[in-house]
Coordinates of C-alpha atoms in Angstrom, one line a residue:
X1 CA -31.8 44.6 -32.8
X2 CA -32.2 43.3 -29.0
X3 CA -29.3 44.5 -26.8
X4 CA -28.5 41.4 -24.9
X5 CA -25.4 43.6 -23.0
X6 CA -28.3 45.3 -20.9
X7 CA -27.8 42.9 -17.4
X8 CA -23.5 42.1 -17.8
X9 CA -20.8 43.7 -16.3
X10 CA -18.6 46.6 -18.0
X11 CA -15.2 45.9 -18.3
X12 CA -12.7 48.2 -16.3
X13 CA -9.2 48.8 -16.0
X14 CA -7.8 47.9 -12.6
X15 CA -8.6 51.5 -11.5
X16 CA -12.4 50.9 -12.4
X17 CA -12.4 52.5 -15.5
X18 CA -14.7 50.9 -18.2
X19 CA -13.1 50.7 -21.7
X20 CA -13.7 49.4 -24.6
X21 CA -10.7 48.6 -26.9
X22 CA -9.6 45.5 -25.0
X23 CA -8.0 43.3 -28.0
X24 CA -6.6 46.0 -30.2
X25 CA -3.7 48.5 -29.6
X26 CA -3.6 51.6 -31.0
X27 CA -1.3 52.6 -33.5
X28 CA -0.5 55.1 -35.9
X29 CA -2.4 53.6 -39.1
X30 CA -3.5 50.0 -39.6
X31 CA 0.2 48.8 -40.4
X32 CA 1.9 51.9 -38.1
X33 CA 3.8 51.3 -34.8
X34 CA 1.5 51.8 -31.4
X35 CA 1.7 54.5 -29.3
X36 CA 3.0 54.4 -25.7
X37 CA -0.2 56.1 -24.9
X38 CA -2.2 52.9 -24.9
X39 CA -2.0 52.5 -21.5
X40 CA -5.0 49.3 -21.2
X41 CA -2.0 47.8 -23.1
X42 CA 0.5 48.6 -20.3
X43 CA -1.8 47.8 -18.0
X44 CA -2.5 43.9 -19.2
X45 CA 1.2 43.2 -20.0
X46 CA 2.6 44.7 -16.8
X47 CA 0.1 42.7 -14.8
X48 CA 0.6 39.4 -17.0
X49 CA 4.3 39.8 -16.6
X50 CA 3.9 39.8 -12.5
X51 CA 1.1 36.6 -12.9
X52 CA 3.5 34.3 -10.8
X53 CA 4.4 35.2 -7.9
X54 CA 7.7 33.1 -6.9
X55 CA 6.5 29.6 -5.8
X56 CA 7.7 27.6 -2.4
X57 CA 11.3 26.7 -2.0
X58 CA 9.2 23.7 0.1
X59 CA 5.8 22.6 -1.1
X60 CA 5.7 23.9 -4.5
X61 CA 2.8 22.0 -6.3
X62 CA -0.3 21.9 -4.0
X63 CA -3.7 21.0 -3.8
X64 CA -6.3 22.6 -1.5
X65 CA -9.7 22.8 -0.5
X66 CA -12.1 24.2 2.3
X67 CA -13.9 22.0 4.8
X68 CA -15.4 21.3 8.6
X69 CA -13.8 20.1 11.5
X70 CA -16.0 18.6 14.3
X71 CA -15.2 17.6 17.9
X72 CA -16.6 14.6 18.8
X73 CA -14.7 13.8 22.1
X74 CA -14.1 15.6 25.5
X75 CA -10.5 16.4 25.9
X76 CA -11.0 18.9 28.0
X77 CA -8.7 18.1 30.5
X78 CA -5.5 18.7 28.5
X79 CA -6.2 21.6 27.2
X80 CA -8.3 25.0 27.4
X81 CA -8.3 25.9 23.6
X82 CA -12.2 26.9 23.0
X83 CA -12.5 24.8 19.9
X84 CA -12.2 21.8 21.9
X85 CA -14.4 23.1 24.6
X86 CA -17.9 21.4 23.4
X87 CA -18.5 18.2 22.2
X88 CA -20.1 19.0 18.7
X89 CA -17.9 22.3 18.5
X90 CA -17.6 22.6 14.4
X91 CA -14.2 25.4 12.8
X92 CA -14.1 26.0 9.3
X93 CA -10.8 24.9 8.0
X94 CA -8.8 24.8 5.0
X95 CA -6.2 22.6 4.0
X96 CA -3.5 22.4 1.3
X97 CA -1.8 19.4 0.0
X98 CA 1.6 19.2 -1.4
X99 CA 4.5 17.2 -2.9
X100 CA 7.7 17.8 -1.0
X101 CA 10.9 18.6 -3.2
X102 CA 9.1 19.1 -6.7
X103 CA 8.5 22.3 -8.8
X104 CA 5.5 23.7 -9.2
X105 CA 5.5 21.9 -12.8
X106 CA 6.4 18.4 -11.2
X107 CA 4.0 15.3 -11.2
X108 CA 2.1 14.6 -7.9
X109 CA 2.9 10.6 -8.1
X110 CA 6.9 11.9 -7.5
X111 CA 8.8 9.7 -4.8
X112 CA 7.8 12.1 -1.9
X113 CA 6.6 13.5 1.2
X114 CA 3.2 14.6 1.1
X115 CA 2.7 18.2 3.4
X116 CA -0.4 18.1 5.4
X117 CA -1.0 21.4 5.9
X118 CA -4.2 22.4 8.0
X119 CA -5.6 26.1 8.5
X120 CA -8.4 26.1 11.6
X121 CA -10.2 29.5 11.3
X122 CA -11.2 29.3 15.4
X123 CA -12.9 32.4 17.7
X124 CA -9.5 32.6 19.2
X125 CA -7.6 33.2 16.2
X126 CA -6.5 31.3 13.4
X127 CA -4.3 28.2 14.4
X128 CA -2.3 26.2 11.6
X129 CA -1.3 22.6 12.0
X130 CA 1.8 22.3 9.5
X131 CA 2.4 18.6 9.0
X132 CA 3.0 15.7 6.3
X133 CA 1.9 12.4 5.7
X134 CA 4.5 10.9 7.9
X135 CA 4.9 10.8 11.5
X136 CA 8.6 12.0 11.4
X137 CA 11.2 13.4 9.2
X138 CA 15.2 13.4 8.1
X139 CA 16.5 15.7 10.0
X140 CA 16.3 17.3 14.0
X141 CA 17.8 20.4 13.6
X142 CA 16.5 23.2 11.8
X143 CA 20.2 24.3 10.5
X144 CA 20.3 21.5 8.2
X145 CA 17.1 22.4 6.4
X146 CA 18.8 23.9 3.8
X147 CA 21.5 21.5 3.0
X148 CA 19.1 19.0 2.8
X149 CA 16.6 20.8 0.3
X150 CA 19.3 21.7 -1.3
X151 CA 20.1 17.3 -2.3
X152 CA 16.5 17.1 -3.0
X153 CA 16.4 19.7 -5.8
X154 CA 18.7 20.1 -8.7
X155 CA 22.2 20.1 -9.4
X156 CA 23.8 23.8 -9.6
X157 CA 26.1 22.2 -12.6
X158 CA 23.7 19.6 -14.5
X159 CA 20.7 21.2 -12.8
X160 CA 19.4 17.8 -12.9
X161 CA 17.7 16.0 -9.8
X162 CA 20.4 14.1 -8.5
X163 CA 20.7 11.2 -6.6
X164 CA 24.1 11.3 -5.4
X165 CA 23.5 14.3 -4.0
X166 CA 20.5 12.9 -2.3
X167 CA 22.2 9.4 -0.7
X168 CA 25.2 11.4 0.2
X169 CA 23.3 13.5 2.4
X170 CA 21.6 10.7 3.6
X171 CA 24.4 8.6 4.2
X172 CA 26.4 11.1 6.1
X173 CA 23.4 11.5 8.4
X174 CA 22.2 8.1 9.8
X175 CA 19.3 10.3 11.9
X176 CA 17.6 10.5 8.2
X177 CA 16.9 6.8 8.1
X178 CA 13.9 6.3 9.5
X179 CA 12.4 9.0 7.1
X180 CA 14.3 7.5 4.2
X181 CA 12.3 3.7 5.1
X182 CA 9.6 5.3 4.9
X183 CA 10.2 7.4 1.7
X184 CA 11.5 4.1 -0.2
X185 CA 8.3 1.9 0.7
X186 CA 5.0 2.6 -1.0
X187 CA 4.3 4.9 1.4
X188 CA 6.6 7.0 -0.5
X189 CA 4.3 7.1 -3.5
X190 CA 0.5 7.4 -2.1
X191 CA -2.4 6.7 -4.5
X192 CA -3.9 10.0 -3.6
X193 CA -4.6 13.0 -0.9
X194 CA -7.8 11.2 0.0
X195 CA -6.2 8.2 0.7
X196 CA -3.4 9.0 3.2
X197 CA -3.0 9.7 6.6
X198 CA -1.7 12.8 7.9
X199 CA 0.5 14.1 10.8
X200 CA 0.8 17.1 12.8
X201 CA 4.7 15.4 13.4
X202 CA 6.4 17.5 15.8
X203 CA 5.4 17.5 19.3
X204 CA 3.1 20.4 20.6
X205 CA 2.0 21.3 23.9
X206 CA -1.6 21.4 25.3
X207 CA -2.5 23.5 28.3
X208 CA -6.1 23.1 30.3
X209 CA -7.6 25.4 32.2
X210 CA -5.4 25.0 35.7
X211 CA -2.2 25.6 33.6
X212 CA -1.3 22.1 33.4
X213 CA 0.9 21.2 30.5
X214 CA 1.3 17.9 28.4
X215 CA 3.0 16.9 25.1
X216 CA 0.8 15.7 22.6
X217 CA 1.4 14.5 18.7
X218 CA -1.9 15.0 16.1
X219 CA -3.2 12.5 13.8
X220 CA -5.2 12.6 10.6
X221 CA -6.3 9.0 10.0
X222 CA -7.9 8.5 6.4
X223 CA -11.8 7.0 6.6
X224 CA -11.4 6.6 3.2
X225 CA -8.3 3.7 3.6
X226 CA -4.8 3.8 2.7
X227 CA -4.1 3.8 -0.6
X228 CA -0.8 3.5 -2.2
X229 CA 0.8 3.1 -5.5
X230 CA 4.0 0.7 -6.2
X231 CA 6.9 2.1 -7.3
X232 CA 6.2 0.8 -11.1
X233 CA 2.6 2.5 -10.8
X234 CA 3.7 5.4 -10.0
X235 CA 6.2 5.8 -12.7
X236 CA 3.2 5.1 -15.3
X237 CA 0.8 7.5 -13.5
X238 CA 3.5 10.0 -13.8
X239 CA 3.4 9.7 -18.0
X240 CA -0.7 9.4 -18.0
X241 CA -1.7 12.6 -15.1
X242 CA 0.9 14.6 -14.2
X243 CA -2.0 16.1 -11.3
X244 CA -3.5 12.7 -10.7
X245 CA -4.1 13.7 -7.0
X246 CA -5.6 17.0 -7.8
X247 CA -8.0 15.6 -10.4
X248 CA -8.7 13.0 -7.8
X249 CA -9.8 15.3 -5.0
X250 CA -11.5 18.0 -7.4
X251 CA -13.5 15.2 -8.9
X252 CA -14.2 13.2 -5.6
X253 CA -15.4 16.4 -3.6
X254 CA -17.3 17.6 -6.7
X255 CA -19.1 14.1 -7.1
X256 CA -20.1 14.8 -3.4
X257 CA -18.0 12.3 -1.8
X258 CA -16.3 13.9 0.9
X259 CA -12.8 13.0 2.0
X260 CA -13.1 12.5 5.7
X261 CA -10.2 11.9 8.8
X262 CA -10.5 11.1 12.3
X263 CA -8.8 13.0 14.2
X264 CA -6.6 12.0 16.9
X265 CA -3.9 12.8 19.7
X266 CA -1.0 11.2 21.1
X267 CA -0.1 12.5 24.7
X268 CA 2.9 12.4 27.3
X269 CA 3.4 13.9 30.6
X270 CA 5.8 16.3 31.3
X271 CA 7.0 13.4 34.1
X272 CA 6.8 11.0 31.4
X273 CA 9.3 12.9 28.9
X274 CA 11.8 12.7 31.0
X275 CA 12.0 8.8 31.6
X276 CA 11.2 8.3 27.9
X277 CA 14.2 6.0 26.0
X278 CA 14.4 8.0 23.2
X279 CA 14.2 12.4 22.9
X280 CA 10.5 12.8 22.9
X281 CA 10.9 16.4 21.1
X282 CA 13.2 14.4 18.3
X283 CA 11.5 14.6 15.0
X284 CA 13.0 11.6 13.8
X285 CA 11.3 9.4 16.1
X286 CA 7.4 8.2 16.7
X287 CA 6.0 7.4 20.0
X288 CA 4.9 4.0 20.4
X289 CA 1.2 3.9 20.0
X290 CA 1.2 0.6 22.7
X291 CA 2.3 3.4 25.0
X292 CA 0.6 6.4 24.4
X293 CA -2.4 5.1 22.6
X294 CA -4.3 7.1 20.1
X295 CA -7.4 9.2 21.5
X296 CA -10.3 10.3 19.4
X297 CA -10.8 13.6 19.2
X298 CA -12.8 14.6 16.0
X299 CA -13.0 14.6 12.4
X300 CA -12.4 16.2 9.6
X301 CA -14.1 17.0 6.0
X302 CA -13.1 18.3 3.4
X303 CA -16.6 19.6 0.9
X304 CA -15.5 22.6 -0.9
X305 CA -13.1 23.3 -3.6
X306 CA -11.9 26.9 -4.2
X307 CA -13.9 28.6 -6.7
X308 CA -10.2 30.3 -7.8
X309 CA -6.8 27.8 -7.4
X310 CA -4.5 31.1 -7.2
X311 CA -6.6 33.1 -4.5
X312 CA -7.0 30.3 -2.1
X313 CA -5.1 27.9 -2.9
X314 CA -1.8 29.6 -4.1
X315 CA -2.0 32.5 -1.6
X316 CA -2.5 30.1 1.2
X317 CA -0.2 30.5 3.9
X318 CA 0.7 28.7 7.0
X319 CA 2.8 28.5 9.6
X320 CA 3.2 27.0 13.5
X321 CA 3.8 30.3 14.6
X322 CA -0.2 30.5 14.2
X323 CA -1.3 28.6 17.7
X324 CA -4.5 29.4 19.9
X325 CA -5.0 29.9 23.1
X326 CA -4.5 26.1 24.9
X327 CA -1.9 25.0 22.6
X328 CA 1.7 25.9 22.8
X329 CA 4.8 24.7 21.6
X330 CA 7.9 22.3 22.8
X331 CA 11.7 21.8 23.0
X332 CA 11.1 20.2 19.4
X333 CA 13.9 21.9 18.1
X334 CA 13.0 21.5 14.4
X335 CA 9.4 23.0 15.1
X336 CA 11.4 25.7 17.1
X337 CA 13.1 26.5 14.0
X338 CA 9.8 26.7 11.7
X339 CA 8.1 28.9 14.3
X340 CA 10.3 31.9 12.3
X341 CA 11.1 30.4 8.8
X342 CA 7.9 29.4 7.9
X343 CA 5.9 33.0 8.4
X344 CA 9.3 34.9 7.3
X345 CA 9.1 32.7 4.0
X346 CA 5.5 34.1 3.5
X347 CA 6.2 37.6 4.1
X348 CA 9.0 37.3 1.1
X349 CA 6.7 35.7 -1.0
X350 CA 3.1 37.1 -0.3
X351 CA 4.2 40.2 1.6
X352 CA 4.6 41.6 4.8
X353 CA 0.7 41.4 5.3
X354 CA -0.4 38.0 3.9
X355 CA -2.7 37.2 6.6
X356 CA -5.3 40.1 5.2
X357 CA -5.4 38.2 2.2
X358 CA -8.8 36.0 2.2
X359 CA -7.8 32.4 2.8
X360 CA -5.4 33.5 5.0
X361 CA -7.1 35.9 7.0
X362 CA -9.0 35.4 10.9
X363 CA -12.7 36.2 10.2
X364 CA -13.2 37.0 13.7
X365 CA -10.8 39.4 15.0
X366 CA -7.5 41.0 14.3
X367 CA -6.2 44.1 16.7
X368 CA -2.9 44.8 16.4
X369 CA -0.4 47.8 16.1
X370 CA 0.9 46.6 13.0
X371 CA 1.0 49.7 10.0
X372 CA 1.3 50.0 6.6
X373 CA 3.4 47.7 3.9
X374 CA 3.1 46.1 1.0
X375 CA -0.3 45.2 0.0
X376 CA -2.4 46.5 2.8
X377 CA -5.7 46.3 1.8
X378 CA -7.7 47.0 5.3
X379 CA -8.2 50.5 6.9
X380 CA -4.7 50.2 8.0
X381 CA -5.8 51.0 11.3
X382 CA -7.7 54.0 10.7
X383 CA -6.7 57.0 12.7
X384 CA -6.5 54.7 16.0
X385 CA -3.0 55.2 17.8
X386 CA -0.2 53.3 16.1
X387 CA 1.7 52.6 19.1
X388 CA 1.6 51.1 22.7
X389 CA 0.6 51.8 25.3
X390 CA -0.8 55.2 24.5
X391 CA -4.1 57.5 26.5
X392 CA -6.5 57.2 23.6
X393 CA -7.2 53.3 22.1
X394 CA -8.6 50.7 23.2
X395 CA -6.8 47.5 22.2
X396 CA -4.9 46.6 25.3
X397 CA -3.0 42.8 26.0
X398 CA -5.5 40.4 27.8
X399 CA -4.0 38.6 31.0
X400 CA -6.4 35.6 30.9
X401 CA -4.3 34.4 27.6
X402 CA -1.2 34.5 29.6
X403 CA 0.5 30.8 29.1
X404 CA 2.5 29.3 32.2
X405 CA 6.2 29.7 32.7
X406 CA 8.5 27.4 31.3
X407 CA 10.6 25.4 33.4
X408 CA 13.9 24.9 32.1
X409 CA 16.2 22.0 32.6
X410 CA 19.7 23.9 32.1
X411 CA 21.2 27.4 32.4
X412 CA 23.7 26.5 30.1
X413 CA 23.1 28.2 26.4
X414 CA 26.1 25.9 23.9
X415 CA 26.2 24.1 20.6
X416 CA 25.5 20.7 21.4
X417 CA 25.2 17.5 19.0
X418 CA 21.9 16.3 17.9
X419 CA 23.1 13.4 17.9
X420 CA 25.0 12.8 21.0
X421 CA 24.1 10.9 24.2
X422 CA 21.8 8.6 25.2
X423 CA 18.0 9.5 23.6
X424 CA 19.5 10.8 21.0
X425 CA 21.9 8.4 19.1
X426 CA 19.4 5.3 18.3
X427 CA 19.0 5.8 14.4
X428 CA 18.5 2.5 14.1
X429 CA 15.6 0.8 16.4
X430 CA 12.5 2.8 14.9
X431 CA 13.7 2.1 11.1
X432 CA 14.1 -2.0 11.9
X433 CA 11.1 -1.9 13.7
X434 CA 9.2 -0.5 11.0
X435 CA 10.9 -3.1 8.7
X436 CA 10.3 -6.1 10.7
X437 CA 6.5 -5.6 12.1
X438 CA 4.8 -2.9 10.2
X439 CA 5.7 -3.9 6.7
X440 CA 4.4 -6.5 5.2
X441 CA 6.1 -9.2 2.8
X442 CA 4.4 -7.3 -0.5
X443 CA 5.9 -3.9 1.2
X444 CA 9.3 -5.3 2.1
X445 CA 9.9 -6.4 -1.5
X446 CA 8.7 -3.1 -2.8
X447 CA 11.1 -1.1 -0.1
X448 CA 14.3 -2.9 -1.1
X449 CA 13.1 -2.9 -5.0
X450 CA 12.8 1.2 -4.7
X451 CA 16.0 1.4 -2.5
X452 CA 18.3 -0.4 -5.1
X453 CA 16.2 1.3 -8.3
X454 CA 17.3 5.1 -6.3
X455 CA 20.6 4.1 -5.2
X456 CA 21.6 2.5 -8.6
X457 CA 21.6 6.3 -9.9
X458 CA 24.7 7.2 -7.7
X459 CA 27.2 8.1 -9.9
X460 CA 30.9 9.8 -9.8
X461 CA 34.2 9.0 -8.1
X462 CA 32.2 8.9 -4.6
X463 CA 29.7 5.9 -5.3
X464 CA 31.6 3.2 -3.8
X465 CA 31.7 4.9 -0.5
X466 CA 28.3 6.5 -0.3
X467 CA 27.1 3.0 -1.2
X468 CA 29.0 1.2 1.4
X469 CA 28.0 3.7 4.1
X470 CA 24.7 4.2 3.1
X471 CA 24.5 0.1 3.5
X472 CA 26.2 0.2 6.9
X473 CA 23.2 2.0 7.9
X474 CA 20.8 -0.3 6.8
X475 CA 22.5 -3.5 7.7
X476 CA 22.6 -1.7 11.6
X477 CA 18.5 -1.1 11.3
X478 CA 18.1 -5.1 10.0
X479 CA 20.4 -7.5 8.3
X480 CA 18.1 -8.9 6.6
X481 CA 17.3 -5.4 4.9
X482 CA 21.1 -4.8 4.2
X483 CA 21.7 -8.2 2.8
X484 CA 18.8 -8.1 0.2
X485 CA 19.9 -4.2 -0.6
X486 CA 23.4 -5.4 -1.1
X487 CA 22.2 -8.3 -3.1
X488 CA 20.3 -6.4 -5.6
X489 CA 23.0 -3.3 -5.9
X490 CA 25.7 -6.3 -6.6
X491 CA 28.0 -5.4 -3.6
X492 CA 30.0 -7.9 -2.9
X493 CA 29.7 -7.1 1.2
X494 CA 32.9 -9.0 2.2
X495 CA 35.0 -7.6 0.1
X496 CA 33.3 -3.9 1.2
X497 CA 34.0 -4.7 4.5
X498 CA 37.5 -5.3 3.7
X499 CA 38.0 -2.1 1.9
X500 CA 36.4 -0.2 4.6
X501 CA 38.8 -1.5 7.2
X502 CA 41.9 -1.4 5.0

């Protein structure tokens, strides 16, 4: 009989052993108990048992896949950074898509921000963009992170999603609104990855070659249209796919249609920050395109899906600690507060050296006195010195990457409100503005539609109040807005105005 086995691989324990008994367990007798001996059976249930690795507090459920990014414009003159240094300059890239606030199990037509998180694998190192598909979002200050994940995920008593937890939040932070507009509209609930815009959000800095610093915002604007669903639709899609936008960009990019974005930037002198009338570094707020207009820069493909979801796609890790020479950071005080959370959440969850794993890993160059760990799976330096300076290596700092000095506008180090002074405590003119000239008639009758269907799940002896105050809020961004919410939540607003003042 032909052995058809000649040309396939043996099967091997992790160790590289090949074995055959791969479905049985050995035991004493047909009917007997096993044996602790069988260690291939050890082996596959110890390994099976540590499978998951513990998914994002953030970002749980994503979607990713390789691509290209090409300049197509000079921008030389902001900034050094090599990848923009040629016109036709290409950078592998990666990026992941995610809901927001879900579980890994959750649907991706959930009432959420979409993450926008891009991976540039550049000469100079890798440099992560971590974004979303919105412009802005709830909060300024990274010290309220947690208490607001914390409304957006379950109850510790019911461990239900709760949205009384959520609207309390929201309510007792008038900063969120803008974000919470833009949540509640059918932006809330896009169609798909493809068809979405996406945002670098937070400003950056760019630095060109004579040490000359600007501000600058990124943008990801879809070729392939925006796309979204109503709130109705995406209730249904949530019953019929459950990864509707993961089909949808495994299926496009495998049919050969290639999700593409321009790519463009946003930028602000450092003399006009400071004349600007709202906190240019505030996360909450956009910068009005009819003042700093959009420039082209690029664009973006995306044309290959992982061969393996966990490797690449699960392992992927990013964070805006990752820049490149030419681009730099900014007071943007919730970006300052990602610059350590975000790589300190992947060194829980990956391990101390996550950036040797594949997808997350430079393929250039990586020198470094960092030793040992968890899952270190390079030479671990070999037998070079592990410590600096020293007489015998040869990886030494480079002065040409040194960035310029800040210039600081206090020498006072305090506590001091977010939302305090002028710049900082307009909640209200970005949200009515998106209300009154972005939205259209269709959207503005969706917003308020999705606004009363969420709010109407307030519950408990608090519901009045977060109501009313939640209602204040949008009644002081347009009363127009406030008056149809009111209207379809049944508040009788003169009589909550009198029970507010009494």
């Amino acid at each position: 009989m032909e052995n058809n086995n000649t040309n396939k691989r043996k099967l091997t324990t992790a160790s590289g052993r090949p074995y055959a008994e791969h479905e049985n367990s050995q035991s004493v007798g047909s009917r007997g108990p096993l044996l602790l001996q069988d260690f291939i059976l050890h082996e596959k249930m110890a390994h099976f048992n540590r499978e998951r690795i513990p998914e994002r507090v953030v970002h749980a459920k994503g979607t990713g896949a390789y691509g290209t990014f090409t300049v197509t414009h000079d921008i030389t003159k902001y900034t050094k950074a090599k990848i923009f240094s040629k016109i036709g300059n290409t950078c592998k890239t990666f990026l992941r898509f995610s809901t927001v606030g879900g579980e890994k199990g959750s649907a991706d037509s959930e009432r959420d921000p979409r993450g926008f998180a891009l991976k540039f694998y550049t000469e100079d190192g890798n440099w992560d963009l971590v974004g979303n598909n919105t412009p802005i979002f709830f909060i300024k200050d990274p010290k309220k992170f947690s208490d607001f994940i914390h409304t957006q995920k379950r109850d510790p008593r019911t461990n239900l999603k709760s949205p009384t937890m959520m609207w309390d939040f929201w309510s007792l932070n008038p900063e969120s609104l803008h974000q919470v507009v833009i949540l509640m509209s059918d932006r809330g609930t896009p169609f798909s990855y493809r068809h979405m815009d996406g945002f670098g959000s937070h400003t950056y800095s760019f630095i060109n070659s004579e040490n000359e610093r600007v501000w600058v915002k990124f943008h990801f604007k879809t070729q392939q249209g925006i796309k979204n669903f109503t709130g109705p639709e995406a209730d249904a899609m949530r019953t019929q796919d459950m990864d509707h936008s993961q089909r949808d960009l495994v299926e496009a990019i495998d049919r050969g249609e290639f999700p593409k974005w321009n790519v463009k930037i946003q930028v602000m002198t450092e003399a006009e920050s400071k004349t600007f009338r709202w906190n240019p570094f505030d996360l909450t707020k956009v910068w009005p395109h009819g003042e700093f207009p959009l420039i082209d820069v690029g664009v973006l493909e995306l044309n290959q899906i992982p061969r393996n979801y966990f490797a690449h796609v699960e392992q992927s890790a990013f964070a805006p600690s990752n820049t490149i020479d030419g681009i730099g950071y900014s007071p943007d005080k919730m970006l300052q507060g990602r610059i350590l959370s975000y790589a300190d959440a992947h060194r829980y969850r990956l391990g101390v050296n996550y950036e040797q794993i594949p997808v997350n890993s430079c393929p250039f160059m990586v020198n470094n006195y960092h030793r040992d760990g968890q899952m270190r799976i390079d030479d671990n330096g070999n037998d070079d010195p592990n410590y600096y300076p020293n007489s015998f290596g040869d990886v030494i700092p480079d002065e040409s990457y040194k960035e310029p000095a800040w210039e600081l506008d206090s020498n006072v180090a305090d506590w001091y409100d977010r939302n305090a002074g002028p710049g900082d405590n307009d909640h209200y003119t970005q949200p009515g503005d998106l209300y009154r000239k972005v939205l259209s008639p269709e959207d503005k009758i969706n917003l308020v539609n999705n606004i009363v269907g969420a709010m109407s799940g307030i519950s408990g002896p608090r519901r009045a109040q977060i109501i009313n105050l939640q209602l204040c809020h949008f009644f002081r961004a347009d009363i127009q807005l406030g008056m149809a919410i009111a209207k379809g939540l049944g508040v009788d607003i003169d009589q909550a105005m009198v029970s507010k003042h009494s």
